[in-house]
């Protein structure tokens, strides 16, 4: 038995005449539906009080009939951003694409690699799983270059974020063999076919003024000494959009925390107050302020310390997205993408276009369209995806999966109610915040 609640906190209620409205339940069973699962991932919702099924004629939604038919079948679609990761609760690992082998394995203990991210495309009632290198998982357990009926999966959704993918003919997608190859099979055991669908996390690397990567040494110490990017140089960016404070989690699961003698160590726990740092931005570079008010910087011996009372160049860190070769932006009105009806970039699309990130300087990127051309900007602050020359876009992270984009014209990029993507905002407003 379930209730359907909107983002505004109101519930879907079925009235005696079969009409539907939003409001607060008046009794213990008001607004309750019996949820049943059917083949190929379909759902039916039956009003507990009247016994009528939820249905639609394509425009209106109502509850009239007590006789079950195909009109009462609903296809659930996760409201998550399309860039996701798949976690196997049974194996305690994440799915990982292997472009060299053309396979997908469920063997990543930490989803810090770009290969752990997938784009979940919804088309004609089915889902297509696209990797970070733009290949698609097929029914043959291999990666292929183009989507087709062989890459279409039916999704079974259960409350709690659990999903399972099938081919619609009895085959289920689950990890198999000693190497946990993700493939179709007919006999999953103990719930092997169920995954938890999550937003793709944001992992970043930090670089000092001397162009050394901040990395973990001796398990907990933080030092800016590495010239090469390794997994110990990656940190998960965790930030609440309502607060300017930031937590950075290391691959070992611990958080950066200020300790005695102003040292910063990677041994913190998520609820410790010493793991929360205030972030400031300066032209794509990040400045971190510790709980005691001092700013993080690199000492002469290379260790990360909270020494400075006033930030300078030594307290500015170059930051780069480590697990995102591309971004898919979603704003207040939809995804950013192209439309056959418009020659300008739109911000109200149902499916996104991938924006490939070509790093230029720390925090500065060139935006490349899917066909290989670059984003261009007009004198009106609108965008086209077929420019010949690369332009500089400044990305500043505003939350765990939120960012703002400072366009080449000096204004922030924002979504507009008309559907046209614009760069004309001097200040950061709600329309300037993009989920990625």
Coordinates of C-alpha atoms in Angstrom, one line a residue:
X1 CA 0.0 0.0 0.0
X2 CA 1.4 3.4 -1.0
X3 CA 0.7 7.1 -1.2
X4 CA 1.9 9.4 -4.0
X5 CA 3.3 12.6 -2.7
X6 CA 4.4 15.6 -4.8
X7 CA 7.6 17.7 -4.2
X8 CA 5.3 20.3 -2.6
X9 CA 4.3 17.7 0.1
X10 CA 0.7 17.3 -1.2
X11 CA -0.8 13.8 -1.9
X12 CA -2.7 12.5 -4.8
X13 CA -6.3 11.9 -3.6
X14 CA -9.1 9.9 -5.3
X15 CA -12.6 11.4 -4.7
X16 CA -15.9 9.5 -4.7
X17 CA -16.7 10.5 -8.3
X18 CA -13.4 9.2 -9.6
X19 CA -11.8 12.6 -10.0
X20 CA -8.3 13.2 -8.6
X21 CA -7.0 16.2 -6.7
X22 CA -4.0 17.1 -4.5
X23 CA -4.3 17.7 -0.8
X24 CA -3.9 16.3 2.6
X25 CA -5.5 12.8 3.5
X26 CA -8.6 13.2 5.6
X27 CA -8.6 9.6 6.9
X28 CA -6.1 6.8 7.4
X29 CA -6.9 5.3 4.0
X30 CA -7.6 8.4 2.0
X31 CA -5.1 8.7 -0.8
X32 CA -3.9 5.1 -0.4
X33 CA -3.3 2.9 -3.4
X34 CA -2.6 -0.8 -3.7
X35 CA 0.5 -1.1 -5.8
X36 CA 0.9 -4.3 -7.9
X37 CA 3.9 -5.2 -10.1
X38 CA 3.4 -6.7 -13.5
X39 CA 5.6 -8.2 -16.2
X40 CA 8.0 -5.9 -18.1
X41 CA 8.1 -3.5 -15.2
X42 CA 4.5 -2.2 -15.4
X43 CA 2.6 -1.0 -12.3
X44 CA -1.0 -0.7 -11.4
X45 CA -2.4 1.5 -8.7
X46 CA -5.8 0.6 -7.2
X47 CA -7.6 3.0 -4.9
X48 CA -8.0 1.3 -1.5
X49 CA -11.4 3.0 -0.7
X50 CA -13.2 2.6 -4.1
X51 CA -11.3 -0.3 -5.7
X52 CA -10.9 1.7 -8.9
X53 CA -7.7 1.8 -10.9
X54 CA -5.7 4.8 -11.7
X55 CA -5.7 5.4 -15.5
X56 CA -5.2 8.1 -18.1
X57 CA -6.7 9.0 -21.5
X58 CA -3.5 10.8 -22.5
X59 CA -4.5 14.1 -21.1
X60 CA -6.5 13.6 -17.9
X61 CA -5.8 11.2 -15.0
X62 CA -8.8 9.7 -13.1
X63 CA -10.0 6.6 -11.2
X64 CA -13.2 5.2 -12.8
X65 CA -13.0 1.5 -13.6
X66 CA -12.8 -1.4 -11.2
X67 CA -12.1 -3.8 -14.1
X68 CA -8.3 -4.1 -14.8
X69 CA -7.2 -3.5 -18.4
X70 CA -4.1 -2.4 -20.3
X71 CA -5.2 1.3 -19.8
X72 CA -4.4 0.9 -16.1
X73 CA -0.7 -0.1 -16.7
X74 CA 1.9 2.5 -15.8
X75 CA 5.6 2.5 -16.6
X76 CA 7.5 4.0 -13.7
X77 CA 10.4 6.3 -14.6
X78 CA 12.9 7.2 -11.9
X79 CA 13.0 11.0 -11.4
X80 CA 16.8 10.9 -10.9
X81 CA 19.2 12.8 -13.1
X82 CA 20.1 10.5 -16.0
X83 CA 23.8 10.2 -15.0
X84 CA 23.7 7.4 -12.5
X85 CA 25.7 4.6 -10.9
X86 CA 24.5 1.0 -10.2
X87 CA 25.2 -0.5 -6.8
X88 CA 24.9 -4.2 -6.1
X89 CA 23.8 -4.5 -2.4
X90 CA 24.5 -8.2 -2.5
X91 CA 28.1 -7.9 -3.8
X92 CA 28.8 -4.5 -2.2
X93 CA 30.3 -3.2 -5.4
X94 CA 29.4 -0.8 -8.3
X95 CA 29.0 -1.6 -12.0
X96 CA 32.1 -0.6 -14.0
X97 CA 32.4 -0.4 -17.8
X98 CA 35.5 -1.9 -19.4
X99 CA 35.9 -0.3 -22.9
X100 CA 39.0 -2.4 -23.7
X101 CA 37.2 -5.7 -23.1
X102 CA 33.8 -4.4 -24.2
X103 CA 32.2 -5.6 -21.0
X104 CA 30.6 -4.4 -17.8
X105 CA 31.8 -5.8 -14.5
X106 CA 30.3 -5.3 -11.0
X107 CA 33.6 -5.1 -9.1
X108 CA 34.3 -1.4 -8.2
X109 CA 34.3 -1.0 -4.3
X110 CA 34.3 2.8 -4.7
X111 CA 32.6 4.6 -7.7
X112 CA 35.4 7.2 -8.2
X113 CA 36.2 6.3 -11.8
X114 CA 34.4 7.7 -14.8
X115 CA 33.8 4.1 -16.0
X116 CA 31.3 3.7 -13.1
X117 CA 29.0 6.4 -14.4
X118 CA 26.2 5.5 -16.9
X119 CA 23.6 7.5 -18.8
X120 CA 20.1 6.0 -18.4
X121 CA 18.1 6.8 -21.6
X122 CA 14.4 6.3 -21.7
X123 CA 12.8 5.6 -25.1
X124 CA 9.5 3.9 -26.0
X125 CA 9.0 2.4 -22.5
X126 CA 12.5 0.9 -22.4
X127 CA 15.9 1.9 -21.0
X128 CA 19.3 2.0 -22.7
X129 CA 22.5 2.0 -20.6
X130 CA 25.2 4.2 -22.1
X131 CA 28.8 4.1 -20.8
X132 CA 31.2 7.1 -20.3
X133 CA 32.7 6.2 -23.7
X134 CA 29.3 6.3 -25.3
X135 CA 28.9 2.6 -25.9
X136 CA 25.7 0.7 -25.0
X137 CA 25.2 -2.5 -23.0
X138 CA 23.5 -5.1 -25.2
X139 CA 21.6 -8.3 -24.6
X140 CA 24.7 -10.2 -25.8
X141 CA 26.6 -9.0 -22.6
X142 CA 28.8 -6.8 -24.8
X143 CA 29.2 -3.1 -25.4
X144 CA 28.0 -1.9 -28.8
X145 CA 28.4 1.4 -30.5
X146 CA 24.7 2.2 -31.3
X147 CA 21.4 1.9 -29.4
X148 CA 18.9 -0.6 -30.8
X149 CA 16.3 -3.2 -29.8
X150 CA 19.3 -5.3 -28.6
X151 CA 20.2 -2.6 -26.1
X152 CA 16.6 -2.0 -24.8
X153 CA 15.9 -3.2 -21.3
X154 CA 12.7 -3.2 -19.3
X155 CA 13.1 -1.8 -15.8
X156 CA 11.4 -3.2 -12.7
X157 CA 11.3 -0.5 -10.0
X158 CA 10.7 -1.2 -6.3
X159 CA 10.2 1.4 -3.5
X160 CA 13.5 2.2 -1.9
X161 CA 15.4 2.8 -5.1
X162 CA 15.8 -0.8 -6.1
X163 CA 15.8 -1.6 -9.8
X164 CA 16.2 -4.7 -12.0
X165 CA 16.7 -4.8 -15.8
X166 CA 15.3 -7.5 -18.0
X167 CA 15.1 -8.2 -21.8
X168 CA 11.3 -8.8 -21.6
X169 CA 11.7 -12.5 -22.5
X170 CA 12.7 -13.9 -19.1
X171 CA 16.3 -12.8 -19.0
X172 CA 17.5 -10.7 -16.1
X173 CA 20.6 -8.6 -15.9
X174 CA 22.8 -9.6 -12.9
X175 CA 26.6 -10.3 -12.0
X176 CA 27.8 -13.7 -13.1
X177 CA 30.9 -15.8 -12.6
X178 CA 33.9 -15.2 -10.4
X179 CA 34.6 -11.9 -12.1
X180 CA 31.0 -10.7 -11.7
X181 CA 30.4 -10.0 -15.4
X182 CA 27.1 -8.1 -15.8
X183 CA 25.0 -10.1 -18.3
X184 CA 21.6 -11.6 -19.0
X185 CA 20.7 -14.9 -17.3
X186 CA 17.6 -16.7 -16.2
X187 CA 18.5 -17.9 -12.7
X188 CA 19.6 -15.1 -10.4
X189 CA 20.1 -16.2 -6.8
X190 CA 19.3 -14.3 -3.5
X191 CA 18.3 -11.1 -5.3
X192 CA 21.4 -10.8 -7.5
X193 CA 19.3 -8.9 -10.1
X194 CA 18.5 -6.0 -7.8
X195 CA 20.6 -2.8 -7.9
X196 CA 20.3 0.5 -6.1
X197 CA 20.1 3.3 -8.6
X198 CA 22.0 6.4 -7.4
X199 CA 23.1 9.8 -8.8
X200 CA 26.6 9.7 -10.1
X201 CA 28.8 11.2 -7.3
X202 CA 31.2 14.1 -7.9
X203 CA 34.9 13.2 -7.5
X204 CA 37.5 15.9 -7.9
X205 CA 41.2 16.4 -7.8
X206 CA 42.9 19.4 -6.1
X207 CA 46.2 20.9 -7.3
X208 CA 48.4 23.3 -5.4
X209 CA 50.0 26.5 -6.7
X210 CA 53.1 24.5 -7.5
X211 CA 51.0 22.3 -9.7
X212 CA 51.3 19.3 -7.4
X213 CA 48.2 17.0 -6.8
X214 CA 47.0 16.8 -3.2
X215 CA 47.1 13.1 -2.3
X216 CA 46.9 10.8 0.7
X217 CA 50.1 9.3 2.0
X218 CA 50.6 6.8 4.9
X219 CA 46.8 6.2 4.9
X220 CA 45.8 9.6 6.6
X221 CA 48.4 12.3 5.8
X222 CA 47.7 14.9 3.1
X223 CA 50.6 16.1 1.0
X224 CA 50.9 18.1 -2.2
X225 CA 53.8 16.2 -3.8
X226 CA 52.4 14.1 -6.6
X227 CA 52.9 15.1 -10.2
X228 CA 50.7 12.3 -11.5
X229 CA 47.0 11.7 -10.8
X230 CA 46.3 8.5 -8.9
X231 CA 43.3 7.2 -7.1
X232 CA 44.6 8.6 -3.8
X233 CA 44.4 12.1 -5.3
X234 CA 40.6 11.8 -5.7
X235 CA 38.1 13.2 -3.2
X236 CA 34.3 13.0 -3.2
X237 CA 32.8 16.5 -3.2
X238 CA 29.9 16.5 -0.7
X239 CA 28.1 19.7 -0.2
X240 CA 24.5 20.8 0.8
X241 CA 23.2 23.4 -1.6
X242 CA 21.6 25.3 1.4
X243 CA 25.0 25.7 3.0
X244 CA 28.4 26.9 1.8
X245 CA 30.2 24.2 3.8
X246 CA 31.9 21.3 2.1
X247 CA 33.1 17.8 3.1
X248 CA 35.8 16.0 1.1
X249 CA 35.8 12.2 1.4
X250 CA 38.8 10.1 0.5
X251 CA 38.7 6.7 -1.3
X252 CA 39.3 5.0 2.0
X253 CA 35.9 6.3 3.2
X254 CA 37.3 8.9 5.7
X255 CA 36.8 12.6 5.5
X256 CA 39.3 15.4 5.6
X257 CA 39.4 17.0 9.1
X258 CA 41.4 19.6 10.9
X259 CA 43.4 18.2 13.7
X260 CA 45.9 19.3 16.3
X261 CA 48.6 21.8 15.3
X262 CA 46.5 23.0 12.4
X263 CA 47.2 19.9 10.4
X264 CA 44.5 18.5 8.1
X265 CA 44.2 14.7 8.0
X266 CA 42.1 12.1 6.2
X267 CA 40.7 10.4 9.3
X268 CA 37.5 12.2 9.9
X269 CA 33.9 10.8 10.3
X270 CA 30.9 12.3 8.5
X271 CA 29.3 13.9 11.6
X272 CA 32.4 15.5 13.0
X273 CA 32.3 19.3 13.0
X274 CA 36.0 19.5 12.1
X275 CA 35.2 17.9 8.7
X276 CA 33.1 20.8 7.4
X277 CA 35.0 23.5 5.5
X278 CA 33.7 26.7 4.1
X279 CA 34.3 27.1 0.4
X280 CA 35.0 30.3 -1.6
X281 CA 35.5 30.6 -5.3
X282 CA 38.0 32.8 -7.3
X283 CA 37.8 32.4 -11.1
X284 CA 37.4 28.7 -11.0
X285 CA 39.9 28.1 -8.2
X286 CA 38.6 27.0 -4.7
X287 CA 39.6 28.3 -1.3
X288 CA 38.9 26.2 1.8
X289 CA 38.4 27.7 5.2
X290 CA 38.6 25.4 8.2
X291 CA 36.2 25.5 11.2
X292 CA 38.7 27.6 13.2
X293 CA 38.5 30.3 10.6
X294 CA 42.0 29.7 9.0
X295 CA 42.5 28.9 5.4
X296 CA 44.0 25.7 4.1
X297 CA 47.3 25.9 2.3
X298 CA 50.4 23.9 1.5
X299 CA 53.3 24.2 4.1
X300 CA 57.0 24.3 3.1
X301 CA 57.2 20.5 3.7
X302 CA 54.3 19.9 1.4
X303 CA 51.7 19.0 4.1
X304 CA 48.2 20.4 4.1
X305 CA 47.8 22.9 6.9
X306 CA 45.2 25.4 8.1
X307 CA 47.6 28.4 8.8
X308 CA 46.6 31.5 6.9
X309 CA 44.3 34.1 8.4
X310 CA 44.0 35.8 5.0
X311 CA 43.9 33.7 1.8
X312 CA 46.5 34.3 -0.8
X313 CA 47.7 32.4 -3.9
X314 CA 49.1 29.6 -1.7
X315 CA 45.6 29.0 -0.4
X316 CA 44.0 28.7 -3.8
X317 CA 43.6 25.2 -5.3
X318 CA 43.0 24.2 -8.8
X319 CA 40.0 21.9 -8.9
X320 CA 39.0 19.5 -11.7
X321 CA 36.2 17.0 -12.2
X322 CA 37.9 13.7 -12.0
X323 CA 35.1 11.3 -13.0
X324 CA 33.2 13.4 -15.5
X325 CA 34.6 13.5 -19.1
X326 CA 31.2 15.1 -19.9
X327 CA 28.3 16.6 -18.1
X328 CA 24.6 16.5 -18.7
X329 CA 22.9 19.6 -17.3
X330 CA 19.4 19.8 -15.9
X331 CA 17.8 23.0 -14.8
X332 CA 14.4 24.3 -13.6
X333 CA 12.7 23.5 -16.9
X334 CA 14.5 20.4 -18.2
X335 CA 17.7 19.3 -19.7
X336 CA 20.1 21.3 -21.9
X337 CA 20.1 20.0 -25.4
X338 CA 19.4 20.5 -29.1
X339 CA 16.1 20.4 -30.8
X340 CA 15.3 19.9 -34.6
X341 CA 12.9 22.8 -34.3
X342 CA 15.5 25.3 -33.0
X343 CA 19.0 26.3 -34.0
X344 CA 19.8 27.6 -30.5
X345 CA 20.6 25.4 -27.4
X346 CA 17.4 24.7 -25.4
X347 CA 17.0 24.1 -21.6
X348 CA 13.6 22.3 -21.5
X349 CA 14.5 19.0 -23.2
X350 CA 13.3 15.6 -21.9
X351 CA 16.7 14.1 -22.8
X352 CA 20.1 15.8 -22.5
X353 CA 22.9 16.3 -24.9
X354 CA 26.3 15.4 -23.5
X355 CA 28.7 18.3 -23.1
X356 CA 32.2 17.1 -23.4
X357 CA 34.7 18.8 -21.1
X358 CA 38.1 19.7 -22.5
X359 CA 40.1 21.0 -19.5
X360 CA 41.9 24.2 -20.3
X361 CA 43.1 25.7 -17.0
X362 CA 42.0 24.8 -13.4
X363 CA 38.3 25.3 -13.3
X364 CA 38.2 26.4 -17.0
X365 CA 36.8 24.1 -19.7
X366 CA 36.0 24.2 -23.4
X367 CA 32.5 22.9 -24.1
X368 CA 32.4 20.5 -27.0
X369 CA 29.2 19.2 -28.6
X370 CA 28.6 15.5 -29.4
X371 CA 29.6 16.0 -33.1
X372 CA 33.0 17.4 -32.2
X373 CA 32.2 21.1 -32.8
X374 CA 32.4 23.7 -30.0
X375 CA 29.8 25.7 -28.2
X376 CA 29.6 29.3 -29.5
X377 CA 27.8 32.3 -28.0
X378 CA 25.9 35.0 -29.8
X379 CA 25.7 38.7 -29.0
X380 CA 22.3 38.0 -27.4
X381 CA 23.8 35.5 -24.9
X382 CA 22.3 32.5 -26.6
X383 CA 24.3 29.4 -27.6
X384 CA 24.8 27.3 -30.7
X385 CA 26.6 23.9 -30.7
X386 CA 28.5 24.1 -34.0
X387 CA 31.3 26.7 -33.3
X388 CA 34.7 26.3 -34.9
X389 CA 36.7 27.8 -32.1
X390 CA 36.9 26.7 -28.4
X391 CA 35.7 29.2 -25.8
X392 CA 36.4 29.3 -22.1
X393 CA 33.7 28.3 -19.6
X394 CA 34.3 28.6 -15.9
X395 CA 32.6 25.9 -13.7
X396 CA 32.0 26.4 -10.0
X397 CA 30.6 23.7 -7.9
X398 CA 27.6 24.7 -5.7
X399 CA 26.6 21.4 -4.2
X400 CA 27.3 17.6 -4.4
X401 CA 25.7 17.5 -7.9
X402 CA 25.1 21.2 -8.6
X403 CA 27.2 23.8 -10.5
X404 CA 27.1 27.2 -12.1
X405 CA 28.7 28.1 -15.4
X406 CA 30.3 31.5 -16.1
X407 CA 30.0 31.9 -19.9
X408 CA 32.7 33.6 -22.1
X409 CA 30.7 36.9 -22.1
X410 CA 31.1 37.2 -18.3
X411 CA 27.5 36.3 -17.4
X412 CA 26.2 33.2 -15.7
X413 CA 24.4 30.7 -17.8
X414 CA 20.7 30.3 -16.8
X415 CA 17.6 28.5 -17.9
X416 CA 14.7 30.6 -19.2
X417 CA 11.0 29.9 -19.1
X418 CA 10.9 30.3 -22.9
X419 CA 13.1 27.2 -23.3
X420 CA 16.1 29.0 -24.7
X421 CA 19.4 28.7 -22.8
X422 CA 20.8 32.1 -21.9
X423 CA 23.9 33.7 -20.4
X424 CA 22.8 37.1 -19.1
X425 CA 22.7 36.9 -15.4
X426 CA 25.2 39.0 -13.3
X427 CA 24.2 37.2 -10.1
X428 CA 23.7 33.5 -9.2
X429 CA 19.9 32.9 -9.1
X430 CA 17.9 29.7 -8.9
X431 CA 17.8 29.6 -12.8
X432 CA 21.7 29.6 -12.8
X433 CA 21.9 26.4 -10.7
X434 CA 22.4 23.2 -12.8
X435 CA 22.2 19.6 -11.7
X436 CA 24.8 17.5 -13.4

